[in-house]
Amino acid sequence: SQTIHQWPATLVQPVGSPLSLECTVEGTSNPNLYWYRQAAGRGLQLLFYSVGIGQISSEVPQNLSASRPQDRQFILSSKKLLLSDSGFYLCAWSVSGGALETQYFGPGTRLLVL
Amino acid sequence: GESVGLHLPTLSVQEGDNSIINCAYSNSASDYFIWYKQESGKGPQFIIDIRSNMDKRQGQRVTVLLNKTVKHLSLQIAATQPGDSAVYFCAEIVSGGSNYKLTFGKGTLLTVNP
């Protein structure tokens, strides 16, 4: 069966510090991968998605970047965090090439920028 | 703006009652709809899905109804239990190209009173 992992689970960082959040998927090959941000009491905002190694699409202009160095690894980064980067970050995967793709989410990383 | 929305942001029910959570969508080209459950501090969990060529689909204690005429989706939970307390999101996918992006509603908070 497929599983998706995220770490760290929680993170407190000062403004201006760098960020690296990691997501890995097990039990599937060549998945589509997604990064979302969820502000408190709000819906899910798609930040990035990737259909393959080194292929990243950005959905919104922001202070963040994403990379996919391996097939089942997706990394969310920032060189300098802003207060507005605080939130709950979710990674998700879906089967690539399918006609109708359900996305399956990881446990999330809660980021607090102070 | 988002094309998927919810009629009620909160819903409070008594344990054992049936719950109905509603969702409206505006894009008639949407092919596929998903309901997710998100418990506090966790990632969204897939509950049930339905394709646009179906009107109804049943799972364990849950039923999803799709009314394409009025672009309305609902999730019915039978014999609601305290463990059902969570935020419920509907999501839609518009098929096209090689990537399928989910559009999420803001969510409905379901509270089950003992």
mmCIF file of C-alpha atoms in Angstrom:
data_model
loop_
_atom_site.group_PDB
_atom_site.id
_atom_site.type_symbol
_atom_site.label_atom_id
_atom_site.label_comp_id
_atom_site.label_asym_id
_atom_site.label_seq_id
_atom_site.Cartn_x
_atom_site.Cartn_y
_atom_site.Cartn_z
ATOM 1 C CA SER A 1 0.000 0.000 0.000
ATOM 2 C CA GLN A 2 1.035 3.578 -0.516
ATOM 3 C CA THR A 3 2.096 5.865 2.292
ATOM 4 C CA ILE A 4 3.138 9.484 2.363
ATOM 5 C CA HIS A 5 5.396 11.033 4.960
ATOM 6 C CA GLN A 6 6.128 14.604 5.891
ATOM 7 C CA TRP A 7 8.660 16.053 8.271
ATOM 8 C CA PRO A 8 9.071 17.769 10.445
ATOM 9 C CA ALA A 9 5.609 17.622 11.971
ATOM 10 C CA THR A 10 5.976 21.054 13.527
ATOM 11 C CA LEU A 11 8.497 23.821 13.083
ATOM 12 C CA VAL A 12 9.060 27.212 14.669
ATOM 13 C CA GLN A 13 11.371 29.469 12.726
ATOM 14 C CA PRO A 14 12.420 33.117 13.003
ATOM 15 C CA VAL A 15 11.667 35.581 10.249
ATOM 16 C CA GLY A 16 14.429 35.627 7.657
ATOM 17 C CA SER A 17 15.594 32.086 8.311
ATOM 18 C CA PRO A 18 15.641 29.393 5.606
ATOM 19 C CA LEU A 19 13.111 26.594 5.317
ATOM 20 C CA SER A 20 13.177 23.029 4.073
ATOM 21 C CA LEU A 21 10.163 20.742 4.347
ATOM 22 C CA GLU A 22 10.349 17.231 3.024
ATOM 23 C CA CYS A 23 7.746 14.881 1.642
ATOM 24 C CA THR A 24 8.294 11.292 0.557
ATOM 25 C CA VAL A 25 5.931 8.738 -0.917
ATOM 26 C CA GLU A 26 6.265 4.983 -0.672
ATOM 27 C CA GLY A 27 4.597 2.195 -2.583
ATOM 28 C CA THR A 28 4.110 3.901 -5.926
ATOM 29 C CA SER A 29 6.208 5.052 -8.848
ATOM 30 C CA ASN A 30 6.176 8.297 -10.782
ATOM 31 C CA PRO A 31 3.420 9.919 -8.746
ATOM 32 C CA ASN A 32 2.174 13.428 -9.259
ATOM 33 C CA LEU A 33 3.178 15.417 -6.189
ATOM 34 C CA TYR A 34 1.623 18.527 -4.717
ATOM 35 C CA TRP A 35 2.337 21.125 -2.032
ATOM 36 C CA TYR A 36 -0.573 22.946 -0.418
ATOM 37 C CA ARG A 37 -0.796 25.573 2.296
ATOM 38 C CA GLN A 38 -3.723 25.831 4.616
ATOM 39 C CA ALA A 39 -4.156 28.942 6.740
ATOM 40 C CA ALA A 40 -6.041 28.562 10.014
ATOM 41 C CA GLY A 41 -9.743 27.989 9.360
ATOM 42 C CA ARG A 42 -9.251 28.289 5.643
ATOM 43 C CA GLY A 43 -9.276 26.072 2.605
ATOM 44 C CA LEU A 44 -6.375 24.524 0.769
ATOM 45 C CA GLN A 45 -4.222 26.632 -1.518
ATOM 46 C CA LEU A 46 -2.185 24.792 -4.135
ATOM 47 C CA LEU A 47 1.394 26.065 -4.168
ATOM 48 C CA PHE A 48 3.291 23.685 -6.453
ATOM 49 C CA TYR A 49 2.799 20.482 -8.325
ATOM 50 C CA SER A 50 5.173 18.118 -10.073
ATOM 51 C CA VAL A 51 4.601 15.442 -12.679
ATOM 52 C CA GLY A 52 8.169 14.141 -12.662
ATOM 53 C CA ILE A 53 11.726 14.555 -11.431
ATOM 54 C CA GLY A 54 12.887 18.120 -11.881
ATOM 55 C CA GLN A 55 9.474 19.230 -13.188
ATOM 56 C CA ILE A 56 7.868 21.867 -11.005
ATOM 57 C CA SER A 57 4.860 24.047 -11.717
ATOM 58 C CA SER A 58 4.145 27.027 -9.507
ATOM 59 C CA GLU A 59 0.575 28.040 -8.908
ATOM 60 C CA VAL A 60 1.050 31.294 -7.050
ATOM 61 C CA PRO A 61 3.909 33.794 -6.837
ATOM 62 C CA GLN A 62 5.449 33.648 -3.424
ATOM 63 C CA ASN A 63 8.461 33.436 -1.217
ATOM 64 C CA LEU A 64 8.664 29.659 -1.567
ATOM 65 C CA SER A 65 10.170 27.225 -4.042
ATOM 66 C CA ALA A 66 9.870 23.495 -4.615
ATOM 67 C CA SER A 67 12.170 20.811 -5.904
ATOM 68 C CA ARG A 68 11.854 17.154 -6.781
ATOM 69 C CA PRO A 69 15.317 15.605 -6.670
ATOM 70 C CA GLN A 70 14.000 12.037 -6.703
ATOM 71 C CA ASP A 71 10.896 10.333 -8.047
ATOM 72 C CA ARG A 72 9.166 10.079 -4.692
ATOM 73 C CA GLN A 73 10.665 13.073 -2.890
ATOM 74 C CA PHE A 74 9.248 16.576 -2.911
ATOM 75 C CA ILE A 75 10.856 19.452 -1.039
ATOM 76 C CA LEU A 76 9.446 22.852 -0.167
ATOM 77 C CA SER A 77 12.004 25.553 0.521
ATOM 78 C CA SER A 78 12.508 29.190 1.273
ATOM 79 C CA LYS A 79 15.655 31.264 1.517
ATOM 80 C CA LYS A 80 14.098 33.811 3.890
ATOM 81 C CA LEU A 81 10.869 33.159 5.729
ATOM 82 C CA LEU A 82 8.201 35.819 6.145
ATOM 83 C CA LEU A 83 5.615 36.041 8.903
ATOM 84 C CA SER A 84 2.961 35.359 6.286
ATOM 85 C CA ASP A 85 4.548 31.971 5.538
ATOM 86 C CA SER A 86 3.089 30.574 8.758
ATOM 87 C CA GLY A 87 0.545 27.867 8.132
ATOM 88 C CA PHE A 88 -0.137 24.190 7.742
ATOM 89 C CA TYR A 89 1.719 22.699 4.788
ATOM 90 C CA LEU A 90 0.360 19.600 3.172
ATOM 91 C CA CYS A 91 1.958 17.324 0.639
ATOM 92 C CA ALA A 92 -0.192 15.105 -1.539
ATOM 93 C CA TRP A 93 0.276 12.531 -4.252
ATOM 94 C CA SER A 94 -1.834 11.118 -7.025
ATOM 95 C CA VAL A 95 -1.459 8.466 -9.687
ATOM 96 C CA SER A 96 -0.026 9.963 -12.839
ATOM 97 C CA GLY A 97 -1.653 9.433 -16.170
ATOM 98 C CA GLY A 98 -4.992 8.389 -14.740
ATOM 99 C CA ALA A 99 -8.201 9.796 -16.104
ATOM 100 C CA LEU A 100 -9.512 10.864 -12.717
ATOM 101 C CA GLU A 101 -7.007 11.385 -9.991
ATOM 102 C CA THR A 102 -7.716 11.340 -6.324
ATOM 103 C CA GLN A 103 -5.105 13.092 -4.245
ATOM 104 C CA TYR A 104 -3.937 11.510 -1.026
ATOM 105 C CA PHE A 105 -2.546 13.753 1.645
ATOM 106 C CA GLY A 106 0.267 13.482 4.124
ATOM 107 C CA PRO A 107 -0.015 14.340 7.814
ATOM 108 C CA GLY A 108 1.147 17.921 7.282
ATOM 109 C CA THR A 109 3.764 20.231 8.762
ATOM 110 C CA ARG A 110 2.710 23.087 10.981
ATOM 111 C CA LEU A 111 5.020 26.066 10.486
ATOM 112 C CA LEU A 112 5.093 29.048 12.776
ATOM 113 C CA VAL A 113 7.245 31.982 11.750
ATOM 114 C CA LEU A 114 8.014 34.399 14.571
ATOM 115 C CA GLY B 1 -12.077 32.834 -7.223
ATOM 116 C CA GLU B 2 -12.968 29.351 -6.164
ATOM 117 C CA SER B 3 -15.599 27.532 -8.124
ATOM 118 C CA VAL B 4 -16.452 25.169 -5.309
ATOM 119 C CA GLY B 5 -18.188 26.454 -2.198
ATOM 120 C CA LEU B 6 -20.242 25.325 0.745
ATOM 121 C CA HIS B 7 -23.702 26.358 1.866
ATOM 122 C CA LEU B 8 -23.001 26.077 5.592
ATOM 123 C CA PRO B 9 -19.672 26.695 7.282
ATOM 124 C CA THR B 10 -20.687 24.864 10.484
ATOM 125 C CA LEU B 11 -23.041 22.043 11.302
ATOM 126 C CA SER B 12 -23.890 20.727 14.740
ATOM 127 C CA VAL B 13 -25.755 17.426 15.163
ATOM 128 C CA GLN B 14 -26.645 15.013 17.916
ATOM 129 C CA GLU B 15 -24.923 11.662 18.089
ATOM 130 C CA GLY B 16 -26.944 9.102 16.187
ATOM 131 C CA ASP B 17 -28.590 11.613 13.885
ATOM 132 C CA ASN B 18 -27.908 11.766 10.180
ATOM 133 C CA SER B 19 -25.744 14.611 8.860
ATOM 134 C CA ILE B 20 -25.960 16.299 5.497
ATOM 135 C CA ILE B 21 -23.149 18.503 4.280
ATOM 136 C CA ASN B 22 -23.728 20.481 1.101
ATOM 137 C CA CYS B 23 -21.464 21.829 -1.579
ATOM 138 C CA ALA B 24 -22.092 23.914 -4.692
ATOM 139 C CA TYR B 25 -19.870 24.075 -7.711
ATOM 140 C CA SER B 26 -19.994 26.420 -10.659
ATOM 141 C CA ASN B 27 -18.034 24.660 -13.402
ATOM 142 C CA SER B 28 -20.266 22.389 -15.426
ATOM 143 C CA ALA B 29 -17.158 20.821 -17.001
ATOM 144 C CA SER B 30 -16.152 19.196 -13.715
ATOM 145 C CA ASP B 31 -15.781 15.436 -14.150
ATOM 146 C CA TYR B 32 -15.101 14.133 -10.719
ATOM 147 C CA PHE B 33 -15.871 15.088 -7.152
ATOM 148 C CA ILE B 34 -14.289 14.048 -3.898
ATOM 149 C CA TRP B 35 -15.172 14.446 -0.248
ATOM 150 C CA TYR B 36 -12.391 14.723 2.297
ATOM 151 C CA LYS B 37 -12.479 14.660 6.070
ATOM 152 C CA GLN B 38 -9.905 16.641 8.007
ATOM 153 C CA GLU B 39 -9.535 16.179 11.727
ATOM 154 C CA SER B 40 -7.825 18.866 13.749
ATOM 155 C CA GLY B 41 -4.085 18.973 13.115
ATOM 156 C CA LYS B 42 -4.149 16.236 10.489
ATOM 157 C CA GLY B 43 -4.103 16.026 6.730
ATOM 158 C CA PRO B 44 -7.320 15.577 4.757
ATOM 159 C CA GLN B 45 -8.478 12.004 4.448
ATOM 160 C CA PHE B 46 -10.272 10.680 1.387
ATOM 161 C CA ILE B 47 -13.838 9.623 2.174
ATOM 162 C CA ILE B 48 -15.684 9.001 -1.052
ATOM 163 C CA ASP B 49 -15.744 10.119 -4.654
ATOM 164 C CA ILE B 50 -18.246 10.301 -7.471
ATOM 165 C CA ARG B 51 -17.967 10.692 -11.206
ATOM 166 C CA SER B 52 -20.069 13.102 -13.192
ATOM 167 C CA ASN B 53 -21.881 10.229 -14.923
ATOM 168 C CA MET B 54 -23.315 9.102 -11.580
ATOM 169 C CA ASP B 55 -26.014 10.586 -9.330
ATOM 170 C CA LYS B 56 -25.346 8.642 -6.180
ATOM 171 C CA ARG B 57 -22.647 6.585 -4.580
ATOM 172 C CA GLN B 58 -22.651 4.829 -1.243
ATOM 173 C CA GLY B 59 -19.904 3.857 1.097
ATOM 174 C CA GLN B 60 -19.801 2.731 4.669
ATOM 175 C CA ARG B 61 -22.245 5.052 6.487
ATOM 176 C CA VAL B 62 -21.677 7.728 3.845
ATOM 177 C CA THR B 63 -23.550 8.581 0.690
ATOM 178 C CA VAL B 64 -22.644 11.205 -1.876
ATOM 179 C CA LEU B 65 -25.326 12.696 -4.110
ATOM 180 C CA LEU B 66 -24.620 14.679 -7.239
ATOM 181 C CA ASN B 67 -27.176 16.909 -8.900
ATOM 182 C CA LYS B 68 -25.630 18.173 -12.096
ATOM 183 C CA THR B 69 -28.677 20.212 -13.017
ATOM 184 C CA VAL B 70 -28.173 22.594 -10.125
ATOM 185 C CA LYS B 71 -24.460 21.874 -9.690
ATOM 186 C CA HIS B 72 -24.887 20.595 -6.170
ATOM 187 C CA LEU B 73 -23.062 17.922 -4.215
ATOM 188 C CA SER B 74 -23.909 16.557 -0.814
ATOM 189 C CA LEU B 75 -22.396 14.180 1.702
ATOM 190 C CA GLN B 76 -24.732 12.252 3.943
ATOM 191 C CA ILE B 77 -23.403 10.582 7.062
ATOM 192 C CA ALA B 78 -25.687 8.058 8.685
ATOM 193 C CA ALA B 79 -25.826 7.596 12.459
ATOM 194 C CA THR B 80 -23.258 10.313 13.094
ATOM 195 C CA GLN B 81 -20.687 9.475 15.743
ATOM 196 C CA PRO B 82 -18.381 11.686 17.828
ATOM 197 C CA GLY B 83 -15.472 10.468 15.672
ATOM 198 C CA ASP B 84 -17.126 12.074 12.692
ATOM 199 C CA SER B 85 -16.427 15.523 14.112
ATOM 200 C CA ALA B 86 -14.109 17.194 11.629
ATOM 201 C CA VAL B 87 -13.985 19.650 8.754
ATOM 202 C CA TYR B 88 -15.374 18.229 5.553
ATOM 203 C CA PHE B 89 -14.170 19.495 2.188
ATOM 204 C CA CYS B 90 -15.601 18.900 -1.207
ATOM 205 C CA ALA B 91 -13.277 19.081 -4.184
ATOM 206 C CA GLU B 92 -13.757 19.011 -7.908
ATOM 207 C CA ILE B 93 -11.529 18.080 -10.764
ATOM 208 C CA VAL B 94 -11.845 19.418 -14.263
ATOM 209 C CA SER B 95 -10.174 16.975 -16.577
ATOM 210 C CA GLY B 96 -7.879 18.412 -19.165
ATOM 211 C CA GLY B 97 -4.370 17.868 -20.378
ATOM 212 C CA SER B 98 -2.058 15.641 -18.439
ATOM 213 C CA ASN B 99 -2.481 17.266 -15.049
ATOM 214 C CA TYR B 100 -5.540 17.214 -12.921
ATOM 215 C CA LYS B 101 -5.835 19.901 -10.275
ATOM 216 C CA LEU B 102 -8.299 19.775 -7.455
ATOM 217 C CA THR B 103 -10.330 22.835 -6.553
ATOM 218 C CA PHE B 104 -11.360 22.761 -2.920
ATOM 219 C CA GLY B 105 -14.194 24.369 -1.079
ATOM 220 C CA LYS B 106 -13.470 26.133 2.205
ATOM 221 C CA GLY B 107 -14.918 23.332 4.297
ATOM 222 C CA THR B 108 -17.759 22.675 6.730
ATOM 223 C CA LEU B 109 -17.061 22.061 10.381
ATOM 224 C CA LEU B 110 -19.171 19.194 11.665
ATOM 225 C CA THR B 111 -19.594 18.970 15.426
ATOM 226 C CA VAL B 112 -21.248 15.891 16.906
ATOM 227 C CA ASN B 113 -22.782 16.391 20.328
ATOM 228 C CA PRO B 114 -23.003 13.338 22.638
#
